[in-house]
CSV table of N, CA, C and O in Angstrom, one decimal:
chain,number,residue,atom,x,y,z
A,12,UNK,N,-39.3,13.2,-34.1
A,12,UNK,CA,-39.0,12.0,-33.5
A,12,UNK,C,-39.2,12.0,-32.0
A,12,UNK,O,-38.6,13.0,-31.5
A,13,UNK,N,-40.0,11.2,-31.2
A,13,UNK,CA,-40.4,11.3,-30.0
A,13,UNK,C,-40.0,9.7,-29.7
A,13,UNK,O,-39.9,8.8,-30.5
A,14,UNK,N,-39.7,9.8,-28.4
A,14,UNK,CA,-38.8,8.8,-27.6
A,14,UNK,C,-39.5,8.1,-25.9
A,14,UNK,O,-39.1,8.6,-24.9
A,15,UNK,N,-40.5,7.1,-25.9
A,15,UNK,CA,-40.9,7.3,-25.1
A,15,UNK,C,-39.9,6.0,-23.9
A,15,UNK,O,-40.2,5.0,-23.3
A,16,UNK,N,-38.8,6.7,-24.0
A,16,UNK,CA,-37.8,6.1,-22.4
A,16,UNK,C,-38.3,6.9,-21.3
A,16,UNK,O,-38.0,8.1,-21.2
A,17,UNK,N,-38.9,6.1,-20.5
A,17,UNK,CA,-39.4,6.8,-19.1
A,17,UNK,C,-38.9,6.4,-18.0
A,17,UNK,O,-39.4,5.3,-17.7
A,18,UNK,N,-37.8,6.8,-16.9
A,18,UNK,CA,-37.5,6.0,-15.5
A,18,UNK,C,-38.1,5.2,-14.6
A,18,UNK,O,-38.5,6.0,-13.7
A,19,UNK,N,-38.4,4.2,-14.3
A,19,UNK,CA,-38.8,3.7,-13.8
A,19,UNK,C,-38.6,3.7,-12.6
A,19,UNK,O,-37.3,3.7,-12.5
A,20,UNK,N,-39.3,3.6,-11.0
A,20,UNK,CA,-39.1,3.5,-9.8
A,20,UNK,C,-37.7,3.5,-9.6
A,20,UNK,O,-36.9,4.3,-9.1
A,21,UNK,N,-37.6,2.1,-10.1
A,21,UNK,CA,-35.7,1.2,-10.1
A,21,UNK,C,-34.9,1.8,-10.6
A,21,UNK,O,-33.7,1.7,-10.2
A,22,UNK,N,-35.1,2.6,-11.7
A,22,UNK,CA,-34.0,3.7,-12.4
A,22,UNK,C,-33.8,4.8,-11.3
A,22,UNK,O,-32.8,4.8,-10.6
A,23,UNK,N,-34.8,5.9,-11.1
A,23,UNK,CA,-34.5,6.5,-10.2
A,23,UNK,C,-33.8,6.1,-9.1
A,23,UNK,O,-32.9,6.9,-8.8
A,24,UNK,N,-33.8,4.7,-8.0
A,24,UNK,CA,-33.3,4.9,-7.1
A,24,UNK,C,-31.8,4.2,-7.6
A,24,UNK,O,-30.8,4.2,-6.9
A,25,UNK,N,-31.9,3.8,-8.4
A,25,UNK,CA,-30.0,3.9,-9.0
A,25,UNK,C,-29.6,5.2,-9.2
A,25,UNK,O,-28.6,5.5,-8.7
A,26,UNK,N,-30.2,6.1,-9.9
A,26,UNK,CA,-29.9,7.4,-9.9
A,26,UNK,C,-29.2,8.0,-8.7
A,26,UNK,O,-28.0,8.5,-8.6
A,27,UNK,N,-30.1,7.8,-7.8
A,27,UNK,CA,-29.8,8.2,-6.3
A,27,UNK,C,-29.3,7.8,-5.8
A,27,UNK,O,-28.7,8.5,-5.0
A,28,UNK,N,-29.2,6.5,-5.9
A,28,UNK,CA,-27.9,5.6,-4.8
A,28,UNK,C,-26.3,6.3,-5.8
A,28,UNK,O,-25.4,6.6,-5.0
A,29,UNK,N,-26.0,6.5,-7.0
A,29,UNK,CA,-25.1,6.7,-7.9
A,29,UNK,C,-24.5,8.0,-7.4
A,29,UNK,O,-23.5,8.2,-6.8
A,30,UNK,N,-25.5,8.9,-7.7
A,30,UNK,CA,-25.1,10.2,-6.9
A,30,UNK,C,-24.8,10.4,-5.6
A,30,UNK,O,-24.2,11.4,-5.2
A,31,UNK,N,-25.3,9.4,-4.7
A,31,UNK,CA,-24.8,9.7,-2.9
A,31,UNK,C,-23.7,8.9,-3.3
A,31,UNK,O,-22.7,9.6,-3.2
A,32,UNK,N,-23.4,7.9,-3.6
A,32,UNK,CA,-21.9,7.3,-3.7
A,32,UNK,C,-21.0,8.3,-4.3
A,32,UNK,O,-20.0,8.6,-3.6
A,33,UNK,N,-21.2,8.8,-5.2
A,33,UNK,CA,-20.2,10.1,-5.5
A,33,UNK,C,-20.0,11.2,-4.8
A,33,UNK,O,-19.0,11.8,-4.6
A,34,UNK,N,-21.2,11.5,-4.4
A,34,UNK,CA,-20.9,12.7,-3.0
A,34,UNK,C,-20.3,12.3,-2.2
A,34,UNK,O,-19.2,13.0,-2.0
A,35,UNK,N,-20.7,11.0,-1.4
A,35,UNK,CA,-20.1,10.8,-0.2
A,35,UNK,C,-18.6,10.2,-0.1
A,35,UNK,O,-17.9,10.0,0.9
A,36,UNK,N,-18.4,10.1,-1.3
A,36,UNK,CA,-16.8,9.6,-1.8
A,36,UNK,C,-15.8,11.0,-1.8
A,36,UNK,O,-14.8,11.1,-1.1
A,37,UNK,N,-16.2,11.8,-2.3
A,37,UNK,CA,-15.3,12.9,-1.5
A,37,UNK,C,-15.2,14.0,-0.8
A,37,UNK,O,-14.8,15.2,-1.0
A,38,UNK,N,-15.8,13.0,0.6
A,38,UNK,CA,-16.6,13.8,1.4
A,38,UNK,C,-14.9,13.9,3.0
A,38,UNK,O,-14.9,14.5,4.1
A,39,UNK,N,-14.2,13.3,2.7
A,39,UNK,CA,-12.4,13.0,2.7
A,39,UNK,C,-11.5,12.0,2.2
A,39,UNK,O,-11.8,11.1,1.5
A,40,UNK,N,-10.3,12.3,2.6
A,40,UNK,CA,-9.1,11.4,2.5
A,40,UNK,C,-8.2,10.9,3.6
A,40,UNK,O,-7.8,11.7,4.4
A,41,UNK,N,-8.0,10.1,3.7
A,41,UNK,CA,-6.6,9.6,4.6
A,41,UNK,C,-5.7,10.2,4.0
A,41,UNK,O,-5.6,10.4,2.8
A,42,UNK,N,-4.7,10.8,5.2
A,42,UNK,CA,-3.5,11.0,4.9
A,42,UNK,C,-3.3,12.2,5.6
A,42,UNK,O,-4.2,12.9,5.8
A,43,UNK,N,-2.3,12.4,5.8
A,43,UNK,CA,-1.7,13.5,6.6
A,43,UNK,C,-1.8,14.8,6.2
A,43,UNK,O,-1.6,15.0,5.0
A,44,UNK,N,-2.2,15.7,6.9
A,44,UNK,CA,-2.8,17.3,6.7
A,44,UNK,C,-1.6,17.9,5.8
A,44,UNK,O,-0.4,17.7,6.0
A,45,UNK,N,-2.2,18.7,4.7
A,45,UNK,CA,-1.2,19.2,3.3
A,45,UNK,C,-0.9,20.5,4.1
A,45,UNK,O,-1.6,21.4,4.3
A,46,UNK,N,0.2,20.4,4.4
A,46,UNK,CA,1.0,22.0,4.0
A,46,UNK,C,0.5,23.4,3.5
A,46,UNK,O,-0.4,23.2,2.6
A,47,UNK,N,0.7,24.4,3.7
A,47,UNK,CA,0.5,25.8,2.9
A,47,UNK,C,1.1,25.3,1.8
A,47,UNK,O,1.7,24.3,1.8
A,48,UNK,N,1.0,26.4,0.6
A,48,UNK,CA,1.8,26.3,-0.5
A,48,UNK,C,2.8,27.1,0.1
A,48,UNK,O,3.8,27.0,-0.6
A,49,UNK,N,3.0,28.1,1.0
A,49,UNK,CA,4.0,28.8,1.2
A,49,UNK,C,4.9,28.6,2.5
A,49,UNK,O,5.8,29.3,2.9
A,50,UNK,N,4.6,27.4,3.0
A,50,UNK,CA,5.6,26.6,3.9
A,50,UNK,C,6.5,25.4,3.2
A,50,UNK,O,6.3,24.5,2.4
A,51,UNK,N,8.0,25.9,4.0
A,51,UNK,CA,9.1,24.6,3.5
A,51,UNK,C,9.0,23.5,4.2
A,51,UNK,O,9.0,23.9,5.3
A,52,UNK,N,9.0,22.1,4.2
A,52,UNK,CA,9.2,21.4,4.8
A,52,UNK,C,10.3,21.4,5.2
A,52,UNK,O,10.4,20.7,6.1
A,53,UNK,N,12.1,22.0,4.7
A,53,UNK,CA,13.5,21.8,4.7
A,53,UNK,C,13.6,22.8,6.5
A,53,UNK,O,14.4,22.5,7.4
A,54,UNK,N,12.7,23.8,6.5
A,54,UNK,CA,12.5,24.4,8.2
A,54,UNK,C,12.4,23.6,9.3
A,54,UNK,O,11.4,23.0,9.4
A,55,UNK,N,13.5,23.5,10.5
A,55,UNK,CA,13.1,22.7,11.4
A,55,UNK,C,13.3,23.9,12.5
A,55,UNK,O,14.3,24.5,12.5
A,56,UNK,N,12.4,24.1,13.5
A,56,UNK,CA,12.6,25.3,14.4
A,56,UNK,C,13.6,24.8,15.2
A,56,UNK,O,13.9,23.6,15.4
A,57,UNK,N,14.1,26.2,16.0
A,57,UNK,CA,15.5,25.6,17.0
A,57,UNK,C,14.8,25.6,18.1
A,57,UNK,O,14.1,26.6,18.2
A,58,UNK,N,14.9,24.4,19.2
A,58,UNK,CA,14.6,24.6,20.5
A,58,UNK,C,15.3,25.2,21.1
A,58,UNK,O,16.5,25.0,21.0
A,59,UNK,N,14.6,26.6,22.2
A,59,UNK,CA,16.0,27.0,22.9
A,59,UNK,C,15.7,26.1,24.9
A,59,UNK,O,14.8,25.6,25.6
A,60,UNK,N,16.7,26.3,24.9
A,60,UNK,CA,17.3,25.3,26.4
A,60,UNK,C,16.3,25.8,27.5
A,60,UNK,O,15.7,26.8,27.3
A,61,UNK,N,16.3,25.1,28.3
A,61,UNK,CA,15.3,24.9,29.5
A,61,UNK,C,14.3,23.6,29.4
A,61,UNK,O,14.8,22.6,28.8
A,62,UNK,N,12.8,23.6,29.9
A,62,UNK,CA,12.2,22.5,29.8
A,62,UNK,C,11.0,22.7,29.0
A,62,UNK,O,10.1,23.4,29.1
A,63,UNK,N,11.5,21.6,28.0
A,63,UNK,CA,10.9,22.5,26.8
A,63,UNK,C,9.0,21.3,27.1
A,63,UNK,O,7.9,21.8,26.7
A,64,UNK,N,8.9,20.1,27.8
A,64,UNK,CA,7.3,19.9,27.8
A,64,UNK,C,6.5,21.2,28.8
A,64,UNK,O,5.3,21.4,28.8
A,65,UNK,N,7.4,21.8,29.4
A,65,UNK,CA,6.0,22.7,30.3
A,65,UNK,C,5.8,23.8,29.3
A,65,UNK,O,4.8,24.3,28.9
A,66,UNK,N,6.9,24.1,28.8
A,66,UNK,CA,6.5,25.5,27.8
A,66,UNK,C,5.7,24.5,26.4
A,66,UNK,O,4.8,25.1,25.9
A,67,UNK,N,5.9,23.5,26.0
A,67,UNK,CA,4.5,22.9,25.0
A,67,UNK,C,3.7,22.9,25.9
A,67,UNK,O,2.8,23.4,25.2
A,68,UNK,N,3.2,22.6,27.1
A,68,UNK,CA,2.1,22.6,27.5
A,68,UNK,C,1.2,24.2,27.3
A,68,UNK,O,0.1,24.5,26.9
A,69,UNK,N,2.3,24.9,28.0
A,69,UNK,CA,1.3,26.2,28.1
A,69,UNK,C,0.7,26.8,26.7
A,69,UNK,O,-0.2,27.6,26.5
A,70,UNK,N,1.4,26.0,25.6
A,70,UNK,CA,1.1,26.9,24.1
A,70,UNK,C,-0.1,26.2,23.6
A,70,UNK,O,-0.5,25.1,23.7
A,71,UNK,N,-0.6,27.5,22.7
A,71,UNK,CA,-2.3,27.1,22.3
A,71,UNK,C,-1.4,26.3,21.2
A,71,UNK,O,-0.2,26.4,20.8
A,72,UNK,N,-2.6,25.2,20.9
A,72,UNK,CA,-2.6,24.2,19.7
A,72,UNK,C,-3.8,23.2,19.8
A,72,UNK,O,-4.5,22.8,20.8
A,73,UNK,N,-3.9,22.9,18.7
A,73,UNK,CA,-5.0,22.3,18.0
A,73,UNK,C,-4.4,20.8,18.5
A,73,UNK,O,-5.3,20.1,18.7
A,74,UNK,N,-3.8,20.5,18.7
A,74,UNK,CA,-2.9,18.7,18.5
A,74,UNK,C,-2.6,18.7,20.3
A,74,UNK,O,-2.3,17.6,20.8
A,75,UNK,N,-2.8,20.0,21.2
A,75,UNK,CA,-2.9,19.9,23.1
A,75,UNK,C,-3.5,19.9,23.5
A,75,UNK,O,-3.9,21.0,23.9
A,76,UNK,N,-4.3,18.6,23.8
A,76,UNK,CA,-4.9,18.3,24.5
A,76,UNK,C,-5.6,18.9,26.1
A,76,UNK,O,-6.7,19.1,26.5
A,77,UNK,N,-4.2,19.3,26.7
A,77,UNK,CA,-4.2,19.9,28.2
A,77,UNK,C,-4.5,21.3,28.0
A,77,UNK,O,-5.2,21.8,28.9
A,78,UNK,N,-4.1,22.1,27.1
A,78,UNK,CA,-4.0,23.5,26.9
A,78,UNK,C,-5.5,23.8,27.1
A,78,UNK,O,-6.4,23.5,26.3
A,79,UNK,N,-5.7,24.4,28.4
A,79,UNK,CA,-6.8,25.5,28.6
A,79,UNK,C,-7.5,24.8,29.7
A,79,UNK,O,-8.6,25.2,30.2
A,80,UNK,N,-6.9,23.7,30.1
A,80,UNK,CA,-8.0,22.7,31.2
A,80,UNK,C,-8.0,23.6,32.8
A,80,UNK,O,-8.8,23.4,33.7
A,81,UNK,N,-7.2,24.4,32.8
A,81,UNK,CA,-7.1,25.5,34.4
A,81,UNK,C,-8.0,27.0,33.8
A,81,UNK,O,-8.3,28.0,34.5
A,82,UNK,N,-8.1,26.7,32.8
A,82,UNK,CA,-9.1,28.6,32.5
A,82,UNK,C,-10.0,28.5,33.0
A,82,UNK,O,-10.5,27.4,32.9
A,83,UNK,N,-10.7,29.5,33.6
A,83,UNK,CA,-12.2,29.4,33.9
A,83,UNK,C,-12.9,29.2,32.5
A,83,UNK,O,-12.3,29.3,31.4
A,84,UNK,N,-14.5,28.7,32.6
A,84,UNK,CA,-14.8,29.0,31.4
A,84,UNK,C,-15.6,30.0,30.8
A,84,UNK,O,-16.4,30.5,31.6
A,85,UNK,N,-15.5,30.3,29.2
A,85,UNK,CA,-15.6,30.9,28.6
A,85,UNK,C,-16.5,32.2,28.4
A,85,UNK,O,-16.4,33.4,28.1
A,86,UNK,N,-17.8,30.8,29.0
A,86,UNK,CA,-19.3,32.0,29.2
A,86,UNK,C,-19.9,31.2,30.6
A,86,UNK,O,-19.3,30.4,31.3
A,87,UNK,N,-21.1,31.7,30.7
A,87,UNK,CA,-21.6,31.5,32.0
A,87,UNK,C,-22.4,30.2,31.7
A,87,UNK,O,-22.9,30.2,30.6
A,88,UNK,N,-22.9,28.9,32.5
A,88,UNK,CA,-23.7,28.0,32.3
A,88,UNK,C,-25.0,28.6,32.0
A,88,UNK,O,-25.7,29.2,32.8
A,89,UNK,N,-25.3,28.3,30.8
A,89,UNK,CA,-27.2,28.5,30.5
A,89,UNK,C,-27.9,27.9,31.2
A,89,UNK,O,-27.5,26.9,31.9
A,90,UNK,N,-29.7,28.2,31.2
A,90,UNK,CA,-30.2,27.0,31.6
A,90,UNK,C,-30.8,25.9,30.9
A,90,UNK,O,-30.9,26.2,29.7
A,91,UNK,N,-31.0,25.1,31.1
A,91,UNK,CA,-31.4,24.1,30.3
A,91,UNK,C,-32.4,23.7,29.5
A,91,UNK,O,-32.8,22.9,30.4
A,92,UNK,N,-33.0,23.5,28.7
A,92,UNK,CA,-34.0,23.7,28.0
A,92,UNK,C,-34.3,22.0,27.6
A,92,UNK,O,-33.4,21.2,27.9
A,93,UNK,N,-35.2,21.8,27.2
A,93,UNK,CA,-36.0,20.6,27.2
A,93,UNK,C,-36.1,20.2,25.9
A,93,UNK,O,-36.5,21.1,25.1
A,94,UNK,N,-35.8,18.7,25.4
A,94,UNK,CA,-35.0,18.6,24.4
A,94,UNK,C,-36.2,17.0,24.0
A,94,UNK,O,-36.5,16.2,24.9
A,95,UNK,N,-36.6,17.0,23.1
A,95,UNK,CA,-37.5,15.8,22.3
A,95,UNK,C,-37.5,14.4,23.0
A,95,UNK,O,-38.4,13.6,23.3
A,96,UNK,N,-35.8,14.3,23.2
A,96,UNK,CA,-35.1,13.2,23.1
A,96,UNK,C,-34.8,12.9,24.6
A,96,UNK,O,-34.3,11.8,25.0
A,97,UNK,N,-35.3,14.0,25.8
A,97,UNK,CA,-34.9,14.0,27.2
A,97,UNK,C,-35.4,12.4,27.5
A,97,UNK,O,-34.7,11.5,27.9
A,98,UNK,N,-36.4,12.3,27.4
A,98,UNK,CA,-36.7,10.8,28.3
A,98,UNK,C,-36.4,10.0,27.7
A,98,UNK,O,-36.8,9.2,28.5
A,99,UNK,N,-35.9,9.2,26.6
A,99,UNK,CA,-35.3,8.4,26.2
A,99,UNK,C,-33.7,8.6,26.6
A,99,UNK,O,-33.1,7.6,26.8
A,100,UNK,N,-32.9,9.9,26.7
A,100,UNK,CA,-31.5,9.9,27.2
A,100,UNK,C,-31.7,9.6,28.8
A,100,UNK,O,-30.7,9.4,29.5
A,101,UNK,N,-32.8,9.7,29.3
A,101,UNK,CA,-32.9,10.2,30.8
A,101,UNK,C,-32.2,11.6,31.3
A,101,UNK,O,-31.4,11.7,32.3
A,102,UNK,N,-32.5,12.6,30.5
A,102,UNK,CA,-32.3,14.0,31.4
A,102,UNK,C,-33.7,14.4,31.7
A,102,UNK,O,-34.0,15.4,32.3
């Protein structure tokens, strides 16, 4: 028994629109960053006394913005290389 169903143009690109909507659907989520499985949420750390925004300032974190803005930086400036896109950005 031979079956001659063949895709047509229009079938394939439903194919493909079907599959990028499923990729790109869990590609994230809203909602607030999940926990370790081995952190409690019932832990609240204790502040100890003094001024506690300069000591959050000086601490590294992902969510501080200011943290690292006085360091020198990291490596030395490269030079610049010339890029496809230079005269349409104007560099």
């Amino acid at each position: 028994m031979t079956s001659n169903h063949r895709l047509t143009p229009s079938g394939w690109a439903l194919i493909l629109v079907g599959v990028a909507a499923l990729t790109l659907s869990g590609c994230g989520r809203k909602g607030p960053l999940d926990l370790p499985p081995t952190a409690s949420s019932a832990q609240t750390p204790v502040a100890p006394e003094g001024d506690t925004e300069t000591r959050r300032a000086a601490e590294p974190s992902l969510f501080n913005p200011n943290y690292g803005t006085d360091a020198p930086p990291a490596a030395a400036k490269g030079r610049q290389r010339s890029f496809v896109l230079d005269p349409l950005l104007g560099n």
